Amino acid sequence: MTSVLIVDDQPLQRFGFRMLLESQPDTSVAGEAGHGAEAVRLAAELRPDVVLMDIRMPGMDGIEATRLIVASGGRSRILVLTTFDLDEYAHAALRSGASGFLLKDARPEELLAGVRAVAGGDAVVAPAITRRLLDAYAHHLPVRLPGAADQDPRLAALTGREREILLAVGRGWTNGEIAERLVLSESTVKTHVGRVLAKIGARDRVQAVIFAYDLGLTRPNPPS
């Protein structure tokens, strides 16, 4: 059973999410919060598997709440809801540690699939879309000095093959694409990806893409 904390400042929206989640045999609603500060408190108290987080709320918004919940080191994974797939809110949420995002007009089955995927440790937004988001907001990146990536101890802990895998993940490639291009089996790629995530301290592939991007291992795509 996957427990979910619903965070939204609109009571009717929360009611709709609750009805949907409670209609399923494998999901339950742990609680509801109407703003970010309440979400942080309830996430610590209830320890839900997934926090379904609205971004735009009065007071503490969903981005700051996401950052605080992730920083607490708790078990909860954050699935954020946003209006547009390429906006500054989605970008900020991913950087704050969210495991993915869904559009607010997602179909019920998409929201349920997203909750289940996040609960299982997967990222809900495709890494390639994460790359597009990062490219769109590349001007927010800190300036990296030449050679800074090589000095990062997390990168130094990777083997040569694991670094290849990280670069491929950073480019938004799927396991199948990595397997084809590096001539490996998908199961071997999956094992390598798991080791890379553990060594760099990334919760999922989305955070690995951001890690590679921030270190300058992958670069923004030129505008089309």
Coordinates of C-alpha atoms in Angstrom, one line a residue:
M1 CA 0.0 0.0 0.0
T2 CA 1.4 3.4 -1.1
S3 CA 0.6 6.2 1.3
V4 CA 0.2 9.7 -0.1
L5 CA 0.2 13.2 1.4
I6 CA -1.9 15.6 -0.7
V7 CA -0.6 19.2 -0.7
D8 CA -2.8 21.8 -2.4
D9 CA -4.3 25.1 -1.3
Q10 CA -7.6 24.4 -3.1
P11 CA -9.9 22.2 -1.0
L12 CA -11.8 21.0 -4.0
Q13 CA -8.6 19.9 -5.7
R14 CA -7.6 18.0 -2.6
F15 CA -11.0 16.3 -2.5
G16 CA -10.6 15.2 -6.1
F17 CA -7.2 13.7 -5.5
R18 CA -8.4 12.0 -2.3
M19 CA -11.4 10.4 -4.2
L20 CA -9.1 9.1 -6.9
L21 CA -6.4 7.7 -4.6
E22 CA -8.9 6.1 -2.3
S23 CA -10.6 4.4 -5.2
Q24 CA -7.5 2.3 -5.7
P25 CA -6.7 -0.9 -3.8
D26 CA -2.9 0.0 -3.6
T27 CA -3.0 3.7 -2.6
S28 CA -4.2 5.4 0.6
V29 CA -4.3 9.1 1.7
A30 CA -2.1 9.7 4.8
G31 CA -3.2 13.3 5.1
E32 CA -3.8 16.6 3.5
A33 CA -2.0 20.0 3.7
G34 CA -3.2 23.4 2.5
H35 CA 0.2 25.1 2.3
G36 CA 3.9 24.3 2.3
A37 CA 4.7 24.7 6.0
E38 CA 1.9 22.3 6.9
A39 CA 3.2 19.9 4.3
V40 CA 6.7 19.9 5.9
R41 CA 5.2 19.3 9.3
L42 CA 2.9 16.4 8.1
A43 CA 5.6 14.8 6.0
A44 CA 7.8 14.5 9.1
E45 CA 4.9 13.3 11.3
L46 CA 3.2 10.9 8.8
R47 CA 6.2 9.7 6.8
P48 CA 4.2 9.1 3.6
D49 CA 5.6 7.2 0.7
V50 CA 4.7 10.0 -1.7
V51 CA 4.0 13.7 -1.3
L52 CA 1.7 15.0 -4.1
M53 CA 2.9 18.7 -4.1
D54 CA 1.2 21.7 -5.7
I55 CA 3.8 24.3 -6.5
R56 CA 1.9 27.6 -6.4
M57 CA 0.5 28.2 -2.9
P58 CA 0.3 31.2 -0.6
G59 CA 3.0 31.5 2.1
M60 CA 5.6 28.7 1.8
D61 CA 5.3 27.4 -1.8
G62 CA 5.8 23.9 -3.0
I63 CA 9.4 24.5 -4.1
E64 CA 10.6 25.5 -0.6
A65 CA 8.5 22.7 1.0
T66 CA 10.1 20.2 -1.4
R67 CA 13.5 21.4 -0.5
L68 CA 12.9 21.1 3.2
I69 CA 11.3 17.7 3.0
V70 CA 14.1 16.3 0.9
A71 CA 16.8 17.9 3.1
S72 CA 15.3 16.3 6.2
G73 CA 16.5 12.9 4.8
G74 CA 13.1 11.3 5.2
R75 CA 11.7 8.5 3.1
S76 CA 9.0 10.6 1.3
R77 CA 9.4 11.2 -2.4
I78 CA 8.0 14.3 -4.0
L79 CA 5.8 14.4 -7.1
V80 CA 5.0 18.0 -8.0
L81 CA 2.1 19.3 -10.0
T82 CA 2.6 22.2 -12.4
T83 CA 0.7 24.0 -15.1
F84 CA 3.3 23.9 -17.8
D85 CA 6.0 21.3 -18.6
L86 CA 8.7 23.8 -19.4
D87 CA 8.4 26.5 -16.7
E88 CA 10.6 27.9 -14.0
Y89 CA 8.5 26.2 -11.3
A90 CA 9.2 22.7 -12.7
H91 CA 12.8 23.6 -13.1
A92 CA 13.1 24.8 -9.5
A93 CA 11.2 21.8 -8.1
L94 CA 13.5 19.3 -9.8
R95 CA 16.5 21.2 -8.5
S96 CA 15.0 21.1 -5.0
G97 CA 15.0 17.3 -5.1
A98 CA 11.6 16.4 -6.5
S99 CA 11.4 12.9 -8.2
G100 CA 9.4 14.3 -11.0
F101 CA 6.4 16.4 -12.0
L102 CA 3.0 16.0 -13.7
L103 CA 0.9 18.6 -15.4
K104 CA -2.3 19.6 -13.5
D105 CA -4.4 18.5 -16.5
A106 CA -3.0 14.9 -16.4
R107 CA -5.5 12.2 -16.8
P108 CA -6.4 10.2 -13.6
E109 CA -4.6 7.1 -14.8
E110 CA -1.4 9.2 -15.5
L111 CA -1.5 10.6 -12.0
L112 CA -1.9 7.2 -10.4
A113 CA 0.9 5.8 -12.6
G114 CA 3.0 8.7 -11.5
V115 CA 2.4 8.1 -7.8
R116 CA 3.2 4.4 -8.2
A117 CA 6.4 5.1 -10.2
V118 CA 7.7 7.6 -7.7
A119 CA 6.9 5.2 -4.8
G120 CA 8.9 2.5 -6.5
G121 CA 11.9 4.8 -6.8
D122 CA 11.5 5.8 -10.5
A123 CA 11.5 9.3 -11.9
V124 CA 8.2 10.4 -13.4
V125 CA 9.6 13.0 -15.8
A126 CA 11.6 11.6 -18.7
P127 CA 15.3 12.5 -18.3
A128 CA 15.3 14.0 -21.8
I129 CA 12.6 16.5 -20.6
T130 CA 14.8 17.3 -17.6
R131 CA 17.6 18.2 -20.1
R132 CA 15.2 20.5 -22.0
L133 CA 14.3 22.2 -18.7
L134 CA 17.9 22.6 -17.7
D135 CA 18.8 23.9 -21.2
A136 CA 16.0 26.5 -21.0
Y137 CA 17.3 27.8 -17.6
A138 CA 21.0 27.3 -18.1
H139 CA 21.6 31.0 -17.3
H140 CA 20.9 30.1 -13.6
L141 CA 23.8 27.7 -13.4
P142 CA 26.8 28.7 -11.3
V143 CA 30.0 29.3 -13.2
R144 CA 32.3 26.3 -13.1
L145 CA 36.1 26.6 -13.1
P146 CA 38.0 24.4 -15.6
G147 CA 38.8 21.1 -14.0
A148 CA 36.3 21.5 -11.1
A149 CA 34.4 18.4 -12.1
D150 CA 37.5 16.2 -11.8
Q151 CA 38.0 17.5 -8.2
D152 CA 34.5 16.4 -7.1
P153 CA 35.0 13.3 -4.8
R154 CA 31.7 11.8 -6.0
L155 CA 32.9 11.8 -9.6
A156 CA 36.3 10.5 -8.5
A157 CA 34.6 7.5 -6.9
L158 CA 33.2 6.3 -10.3
T159 CA 35.0 3.7 -12.4
G160 CA 35.6 4.5 -16.1
R161 CA 32.6 2.5 -17.1
E162 CA 30.4 4.2 -14.5
R163 CA 31.5 7.6 -15.7
E164 CA 30.5 6.6 -19.2
I165 CA 27.1 5.6 -17.9
L166 CA 26.7 8.9 -16.0
L167 CA 27.5 10.8 -19.1
A168 CA 24.9 8.8 -21.0
V169 CA 22.3 9.4 -18.3
G170 CA 23.2 13.1 -18.3
R171 CA 22.4 13.2 -22.0
G172 CA 18.9 11.9 -21.3
W173 CA 19.4 8.4 -22.8
T174 CA 17.2 5.5 -21.8
N175 CA 18.7 2.2 -20.6
G176 CA 17.9 0.7 -24.0
E177 CA 19.8 3.5 -25.8
I178 CA 22.7 3.2 -23.4
A179 CA 22.8 -0.6 -23.9
E180 CA 22.8 -0.2 -27.7
R181 CA 25.4 2.6 -27.9
L182 CA 27.8 1.0 -25.4
V183 CA 27.1 -2.6 -26.5
L184 CA 25.9 -3.8 -23.2
S185 CA 22.8 -5.7 -22.0
E186 CA 20.0 -3.7 -20.5
S187 CA 20.4 -5.6 -17.2
T188 CA 24.0 -4.7 -17.0
V189 CA 23.2 -1.0 -17.7
K190 CA 20.5 -1.1 -15.0
T191 CA 23.1 -2.4 -12.5
H192 CA 25.6 0.3 -13.5
V193 CA 23.0 3.0 -13.2
G194 CA 22.1 1.8 -9.7
R195 CA 25.8 1.9 -8.7
V196 CA 26.2 5.4 -10.2
L197 CA 23.2 6.7 -8.3
A198 CA 24.4 5.3 -5.0
K199 CA 28.0 6.7 -5.5
I200 CA 26.9 10.2 -6.4
G201 CA 24.1 10.3 -3.8
A202 CA 21.3 10.8 -6.4
R203 CA 17.8 9.7 -5.5
D204 CA 16.9 8.9 -9.1
R205 CA 17.9 9.5 -12.7
V206 CA 16.5 13.0 -12.8
Q207 CA 18.9 14.0 -10.0
A208 CA 21.7 12.3 -11.9
V209 CA 21.0 14.4 -15.0
I210 CA 21.2 17.5 -12.8
F211 CA 24.4 16.3 -11.2
A212 CA 26.1 15.8 -14.6
Y213 CA 24.8 19.1 -15.9
D214 CA 25.9 21.1 -12.9
L215 CA 29.4 19.6 -13.1
G216 CA 29.7 20.6 -16.7
L217 CA 29.8 17.0 -17.9
T218 CA 26.9 17.8 -20.3
R219 CA 26.3 21.2 -21.9
P220 CA 23.2 23.1 -22.9
N221 CA 21.9 22.2 -26.3
P222 CA 22.2 25.0 -28.8
P223 CA 18.9 26.8 -29.5
S224 CA 17.1 25.4 -32.5

